C-alpha cells in the first residue's frame, strides 16, 4: 500500500514480483508509454559493487535513450537487483529502490545519478547477483516543473542540446559515446548465447541461403 500510494501500481507489482508473488500474466503488458525498463541477466554472477554499478549505469544510459525517443521526461527512477532463485549456494535476495526527482528529466546524467543512488540503498555484500535493471516511470511531456527556492538539482543548462549531440553520434553508425560510469567491456555482459541476432546491423547475423 505504501509503494502504490507514494509511487505507482507498476512499481508495486515489481516489488511483489521480487518477493516471489506472481502479479502479471504472460499475456499482460503495461500500457504504452507508462514505463521503460532495461534489464539483463549477467553472463557471470556479480559479487563486487563496482561491477554491479557499471551494469546499472549502462542500463540507465540505455533507458535514457529510449525515453528521449519517446519525447518524454520522467520523475521516478527505479533500480532492482536479484540473485538467482535457482541457486543452490546462498539465500535468495531481491530488492528495488526508487528515487523521486523534483523536476522531470530526460538527461542521462540525472538518470544515472539517481540510479546509482538507488543502487547504494539496496546493495548487500555476500550475494552473487544474477540480474539487475533500471525502470523509468511517472512520465510527462515536458521537463518544466515548479522549482523550489533551494532546489539542489535545478535543470542543467544546455541539457537538451547535449543529449541531441550524444544521440546523433550514437545513431550515426560512426561510433559510440558513453558515460565513464559504465566502464569498458565487462564479464557481467549478457550471455552471448542469449543475444538476439542483429539482422539489420551485423553482417555475420544475416541468414545465408544456399541454392542446390
mmCIF file of N, CA and C in Angstrom, residues 10-68:
data_model
loop_
_atom_site.group_PDB
_atom_site.id
_atom_site.type_symbol
_atom_site.label_atom_id
_atom_site.label_comp_id
_atom_site.label_asym_id
_atom_site.label_seq_id
_atom_site.Cartn_x
_atom_site.Cartn_y
_atom_site.Cartn_z
ATOM 1 N N UNK A 10 2.660 0.144 -11.013
ATOM 2 C CA UNK A 10 3.680 -0.616 -11.733
ATOM 3 C C UNK A 10 4.836 -0.982 -10.812
ATOM 4 N N UNK A 11 5.311 -0.019 -10.025
ATOM 5 C CA UNK A 11 6.408 -0.304 -9.098
ATOM 6 C C UNK A 11 5.966 -1.272 -8.010
ATOM 7 N N UNK A 12 4.722 -1.144 -7.553
ATOM 8 C CA UNK A 12 4.207 -2.068 -6.545
ATOM 9 C C UNK A 12 4.242 -3.501 -7.069
ATOM 10 N N UNK A 13 3.866 -3.681 -8.334
ATOM 11 C CA UNK A 13 3.906 -5.014 -8.932
ATOM 12 C C UNK A 13 5.334 -5.542 -8.989
ATOM 13 N N UNK A 14 6.281 -4.660 -9.328
ATOM 14 C CA UNK A 14 7.679 -5.082 -9.390
ATOM 15 C C UNK A 14 8.163 -5.579 -8.037
ATOM 16 N N UNK A 15 7.835 -4.855 -6.975
ATOM 17 C CA UNK A 15 8.223 -5.256 -5.623
ATOM 18 C C UNK A 15 7.613 -6.604 -5.271
ATOM 19 N N UNK A 16 6.350 -6.788 -5.582
ATOM 20 C CA UNK A 16 5.684 -8.053 -5.262
ATOM 21 C C UNK A 16 6.271 -9.206 -6.066
ATOM 22 N N UNK A 17 6.630 -8.949 -7.336
ATOM 23 C CA UNK A 17 7.258 -9.985 -8.150
ATOM 24 C C UNK A 17 8.615 -10.376 -7.565
ATOM 25 N N UNK A 18 9.394 -9.394 -7.101
ATOM 26 C CA UNK A 18 10.694 -9.689 -6.489
ATOM 27 C C UNK A 18 10.548 -10.516 -5.223
ATOM 28 N N UNK A 19 9.411 -10.388 -4.563
ATOM 29 C CA UNK A 19 9.143 -11.163 -3.352
ATOM 30 C C UNK A 19 8.521 -12.523 -3.656
ATOM 31 N N UNK A 20 8.483 -12.877 -4.942
ATOM 32 C CA UNK A 20 8.007 -14.194 -5.329
ATOM 33 C C UNK A 20 6.529 -14.302 -5.593
ATOM 34 N N UNK A 21 5.809 -13.183 -5.621
ATOM 35 C CA UNK A 21 4.366 -13.201 -5.859
ATOM 36 C C UNK A 21 4.088 -12.873 -7.319
ATOM 37 N N UNK A 22 3.399 -13.755 -8.017
ATOM 38 C CA UNK A 22 3.084 -13.533 -9.421
ATOM 39 C C UNK A 22 1.958 -12.519 -9.539
ATOM 40 N N UNK A 23 2.236 -11.414 -10.221
ATOM 41 C CA UNK A 23 1.248 -10.333 -10.340
ATOM 42 C C UNK A 23 0.817 -10.079 -11.774
ATOM 43 N N UNK A 24 1.562 -10.585 -12.748
ATOM 44 C CA UNK A 24 1.232 -10.336 -14.143
ATOM 45 C C UNK A 24 1.200 -11.647 -14.910
ATOM 46 N N UNK A 25 0.183 -11.818 -15.720
ATOM 47 C CA UNK A 25 0.097 -12.994 -16.571
ATOM 48 C C UNK A 25 1.041 -12.813 -17.748
ATOM 49 N N UNK A 26 1.299 -13.909 -18.474
ATOM 50 C CA UNK A 26 2.200 -13.837 -19.614
ATOM 51 C C UNK A 26 1.661 -12.926 -20.699
ATOM 52 N N UNK A 27 0.340 -12.822 -20.798
ATOM 53 C CA UNK A 27 -0.257 -12.019 -21.850
ATOM 54 C C UNK A 27 -0.322 -10.549 -21.492
ATOM 55 N N UNK A 28 -0.152 -10.233 -20.209
ATOM 56 C CA UNK A 28 -0.338 -8.861 -19.770
ATOM 57 C C UNK A 28 0.877 -8.016 -20.103
ATOM 58 N N UNK A 29 0.646 -6.797 -20.572
ATOM 59 C CA UNK A 29 1.724 -5.868 -20.889
ATOM 60 C C UNK A 29 1.337 -4.492 -20.401
ATOM 61 N N UNK A 30 2.304 -3.706 -19.932
ATOM 62 C CA UNK A 30 1.979 -2.362 -19.450
ATOM 63 C C UNK A 30 1.491 -1.480 -20.584
ATOM 64 N N UNK A 31 0.608 -0.535 -20.297
ATOM 65 C CA UNK A 31 0.123 0.379 -21.332
ATOM 66 C C UNK A 31 1.276 1.149 -21.961
ATOM 67 N N UNK A 32 1.071 1.575 -23.188
ATOM 68 C CA UNK A 32 2.096 2.306 -23.907
ATOM 69 C C UNK A 32 2.544 3.541 -23.143
ATOM 70 N N UNK A 33 3.849 3.749 -23.115
ATOM 71 C CA UNK A 33 4.458 4.941 -22.524
ATOM 72 C C UNK A 33 4.210 5.078 -21.025
ATOM 73 N N UNK A 34 3.908 3.979 -20.359
ATOM 74 C CA UNK A 34 3.733 4.050 -18.915
ATOM 75 C C UNK A 34 5.037 3.797 -18.180
ATOM 76 N N UNK A 35 5.928 3.049 -18.801
ATOM 77 C CA UNK A 35 7.215 2.769 -18.178
ATOM 78 C C UNK A 35 8.224 2.343 -19.231
ATOM 79 N N UNK A 36 9.484 2.466 -18.895
ATOM 80 C CA UNK A 36 10.586 1.975 -19.718
ATOM 81 C C UNK A 36 11.478 1.143 -18.809
ATOM 82 N N UNK A 37 11.773 -0.077 -19.226
ATOM 83 C CA UNK A 37 12.601 -0.977 -18.421
ATOM 84 C C UNK A 37 13.775 -1.470 -19.254
ATOM 85 N N UNK A 38 14.968 -1.411 -18.695
ATOM 86 C CA UNK A 38 16.156 -2.000 -19.297
ATOM 87 C C UNK A 38 16.786 -2.930 -18.271
ATOM 88 N N UNK A 39 16.838 -4.218 -18.584
ATOM 89 C CA UNK A 39 17.397 -5.187 -17.642
ATOM 90 C C UNK A 39 18.036 -6.333 -18.408
ATOM 91 N N UNK A 40 18.951 -7.016 -17.762
ATOM 92 C CA UNK A 40 19.644 -8.144 -18.377
ATOM 93 C C UNK A 40 20.050 -9.153 -17.303
ATOM 94 N N UNK A 41 20.173 -10.404 -17.730
ATOM 95 C CA UNK A 41 20.802 -11.426 -16.898
ATOM 96 C C UNK A 41 22.295 -11.399 -17.194
ATOM 97 N N UNK A 42 23.115 -11.486 -16.176
ATOM 98 C CA UNK A 42 24.554 -11.354 -16.349
ATOM 99 C C UNK A 42 25.184 -12.624 -16.896
ATOM 100 N N UNK A 43 26.244 -12.459 -17.694
ATOM 101 C CA UNK A 43 26.979 -13.604 -18.198
ATOM 102 C C UNK A 43 27.675 -14.356 -17.080
ATOM 103 N N UNK A 44 28.146 -13.619 -16.080
ATOM 104 C CA UNK A 44 28.761 -14.193 -14.884
ATOM 105 C C UNK A 44 28.130 -13.528 -13.668
ATOM 106 N N UNK A 45 27.972 -14.281 -12.604
ATOM 107 C CA UNK A 45 27.392 -13.706 -11.383
ATOM 108 C C UNK A 45 28.284 -12.569 -10.862
ATOM 109 N N UNK A 46 27.663 -11.541 -10.349
ATOM 110 C CA UNK A 46 28.384 -10.372 -9.842
ATOM 111 C C UNK A 46 28.446 -10.414 -8.322
ATOM 112 N N UNK A 47 29.656 -10.233 -7.796
ATOM 113 C CA UNK A 47 29.838 -10.209 -6.342
ATOM 114 C C UNK A 47 30.449 -8.894 -5.862
ATOM 115 N N UNK A 48 30.910 -8.049 -6.790
ATOM 116 C CA UNK A 48 31.555 -6.786 -6.440
ATOM 117 C C UNK A 48 30.628 -5.610 -6.752
ATOM 118 N N UNK A 49 30.606 -4.639 -5.850
ATOM 119 C CA UNK A 49 29.725 -3.483 -6.019
ATOM 120 C C UNK A 49 30.056 -2.690 -7.283
ATOM 121 N N UNK A 50 31.341 -2.474 -7.559
ATOM 122 C CA UNK A 50 31.723 -1.665 -8.715
ATOM 123 C C UNK A 50 31.218 -2.270 -10.021
ATOM 124 N N UNK A 51 31.261 -3.588 -10.131
ATOM 125 C CA UNK A 51 30.777 -4.245 -11.343
ATOM 126 C C UNK A 51 29.273 -4.065 -11.502
ATOM 127 N N UNK A 52 28.536 -4.196 -10.403
ATOM 128 C CA UNK A 52 27.088 -4.022 -10.477
ATOM 129 C C UNK A 52 26.746 -2.566 -10.783
ATOM 130 N N UNK A 53 27.508 -1.655 -10.231
ATOM 131 C CA UNK A 53 27.285 -0.233 -10.505
ATOM 132 C C UNK A 53 27.500 0.068 -11.985
ATOM 133 N N UNK A 54 28.514 -0.522 -12.601
ATOM 134 C CA UNK A 54 28.751 -0.331 -14.029
ATOM 135 C C UNK A 54 27.566 -0.827 -14.846
ATOM 136 N N UNK A 55 27.045 -1.989 -14.464
ATOM 137 C CA UNK A 55 25.894 -2.535 -15.179
ATOM 138 C C UNK A 55 24.690 -1.610 -15.066
ATOM 139 N N UNK A 56 24.420 -1.120 -13.870
ATOM 140 C CA UNK A 56 23.278 -0.226 -13.658
ATOM 141 C C UNK A 56 23.457 1.071 -14.437
ATOM 142 N N UNK A 57 24.677 1.587 -14.493
ATOM 143 C CA UNK A 57 24.941 2.798 -15.277
ATOM 144 C C UNK A 57 24.630 2.572 -16.757
ATOM 145 N N UNK A 58 25.002 1.412 -17.271
ATOM 146 C CA UNK A 58 24.732 1.126 -18.679
ATOM 147 C C UNK A 58 23.231 1.015 -18.933
ATOM 148 N N UNK A 59 22.505 0.360 -18.038
ATOM 149 C CA UNK A 59 21.064 0.226 -18.221
ATOM 150 C C UNK A 59 20.369 1.580 -18.101
ATOM 151 N N UNK A 60 20.858 2.426 -17.187
ATOM 152 C CA UNK A 60 20.292 3.767 -17.045
ATOM 153 C C UNK A 60 20.535 4.591 -18.306
ATOM 154 N N UNK A 61 21.704 4.424 -18.884
ATOM 155 C CA UNK A 61 22.032 5.136 -20.119
ATOM 156 C C UNK A 61 21.114 4.704 -21.257
ATOM 157 N N UNK A 62 20.910 3.406 -21.378
ATOM 158 C CA UNK A 62 20.043 2.889 -22.445
ATOM 159 C C UNK A 62 18.596 3.314 -22.221
ATOM 160 N N UNK A 63 18.132 3.269 -20.986
ATOM 161 C CA UNK A 63 16.764 3.687 -20.686
ATOM 162 C C UNK A 63 16.563 5.163 -21.008
ATOM 163 N N UNK A 64 17.579 5.975 -20.757
ATOM 164 C CA UNK A 64 17.501 7.400 -21.067
ATOM 165 C C UNK A 64 17.348 7.629 -22.565
ATOM 166 N N UNK A 65 18.087 6.860 -23.359
ATOM 167 C CA UNK A 65 17.977 6.976 -24.808
ATOM 168 C C UNK A 65 16.564 6.641 -25.275
ATOM 169 N N UNK A 66 15.991 5.580 -24.721
ATOM 170 C CA UNK A 66 14.626 5.203 -25.081
ATOM 171 C C UNK A 66 13.633 6.277 -24.673
ATOM 172 N N UNK A 67 13.864 6.881 -23.513
ATOM 173 C CA UNK A 67 12.976 7.934 -23.023
ATOM 174 C C UNK A 67 12.952 9.114 -23.984
ATOM 175 N N UNK A 68 14.112 9.493 -24.474
ATOM 176 C CA UNK A 68 14.176 10.621 -25.409
ATOM 177 C C UNK A 68 13.546 10.280 -26.750
#
